[in-house]
Steps between C-alpha positions, in 0.01 A plus 500: 500500500268555801170680463502811716168662399187405292212696348149472639381271221796258514404160631750255343796618696547631849756713691783277605465255209817409316439534127689481165450633153670580177583864562788752457789512751381751767499526877121538506208446263140621480320256275163341428442200724428275196866534404621333820523142616523382856843351561473124589633425849842347517607602149815709474503845330749348250242239396231765452744706291567198281132450420545721194795321336345167609183594308702578185684171526175309583329636187802430282525142611131446431535659153797274433305192621786358710390140578584223736856366421599784263858629483502875528754778452455846656693788345546802723503458884362820623186493722284356221756245394557390861126442528488320162764250625294415809156506338632276214572243780161545650352445151681162479819572316747218559811698412569877495795692358544858608703748290633842601839682482463618868657283765261574795201429277632165376584408865144591609352283226718214598384527860137488391487210266702554185686184388742680273610867515668660206701822452423582132811714479718204576312207344327415174156484663309329216777241448542424876120450541483272201793296643332490840176364351637223278513733195121557521469844662247617747121471448447860598722809527378800703664830400454769775799728440413717203838406337494415132816292556310305771208449267739356242652270757149390590434406143823303479427316822148383424404169340347442166141634511558625854375831647681826579290729719595862541357718780763767439485846352769569234603867460831513319575443134518131404841363555608140556179341368500282199191328355706326231585182704324307768180697506425427134633147472368379837153654453514657843185649638555856637248632749465858624363508856369797707316402811335838534329489154138419447354274379724218616555213248295249702133539598451529872828672561549875547754731649338489844507117512868487391590748772297302763665166415847649496445657835362173631829325412690765698263482794521121508881519503535313176710784359806611699583866470629641825859492380415640163437862609839672463594766562274644768544865583312774694258723312735794522742304278242369249590735208873428524424126537289492183781682313757257638289201391481636146886561496598187693246216443756254624447623852141392551189315396203704614524831688320525830416810701483466879315800637599415857865550429470877496208550740221533239189284510 
């Protein structure tokens, strides 16, 4: 948004500045200046909007310790999963599989670096990934969807003594998850990741640093997101659009609100 008025003691931002922040969806905001960041020049609104899911993915990949040459599988290709596919590449992954039942999300991951895309409703994901990696499995699986079935597929797709990182929040009763097979026999390391939690696992890293580094990747153009904001609707349609996304997730990836579409600012 554009700053239209400031208080007498505000010095960090000025009228006319373009700023961004993690705030509710509204036409206008009155907030403390320390909650705002100046928008970098030449960076799209879509990229700024993706700074949040990029931060979650960035923290998860650090927690999973993705290393140069690793094979990685990403389960769930919403906004966080799309960022995980791309950041895994930045981190040095040599091969990335991307798994999601939604066509447009798999297509987006394929455009942005996935070597293999899988519809888990049509393929045996664990078996296909093992076959695609010479029976070894991936070094790291990243579960971002919150689906127990996806977590189960991640365990089946991961190599002996590999790592499964989950940045997801699981809300339903447990269905489709078995700890009787690969997890136990293959001694798989399961990591829970939450980029907003303090303290971070590694000294010298905190939430602010994770957010700064994730944003830096977007500003530098190392993450491509301008085609990942869909659908985009005017503010007047925001409530209906949220409901539609809940009922029809196959229609989008990350909902955007364009205030100029209905004359608001």
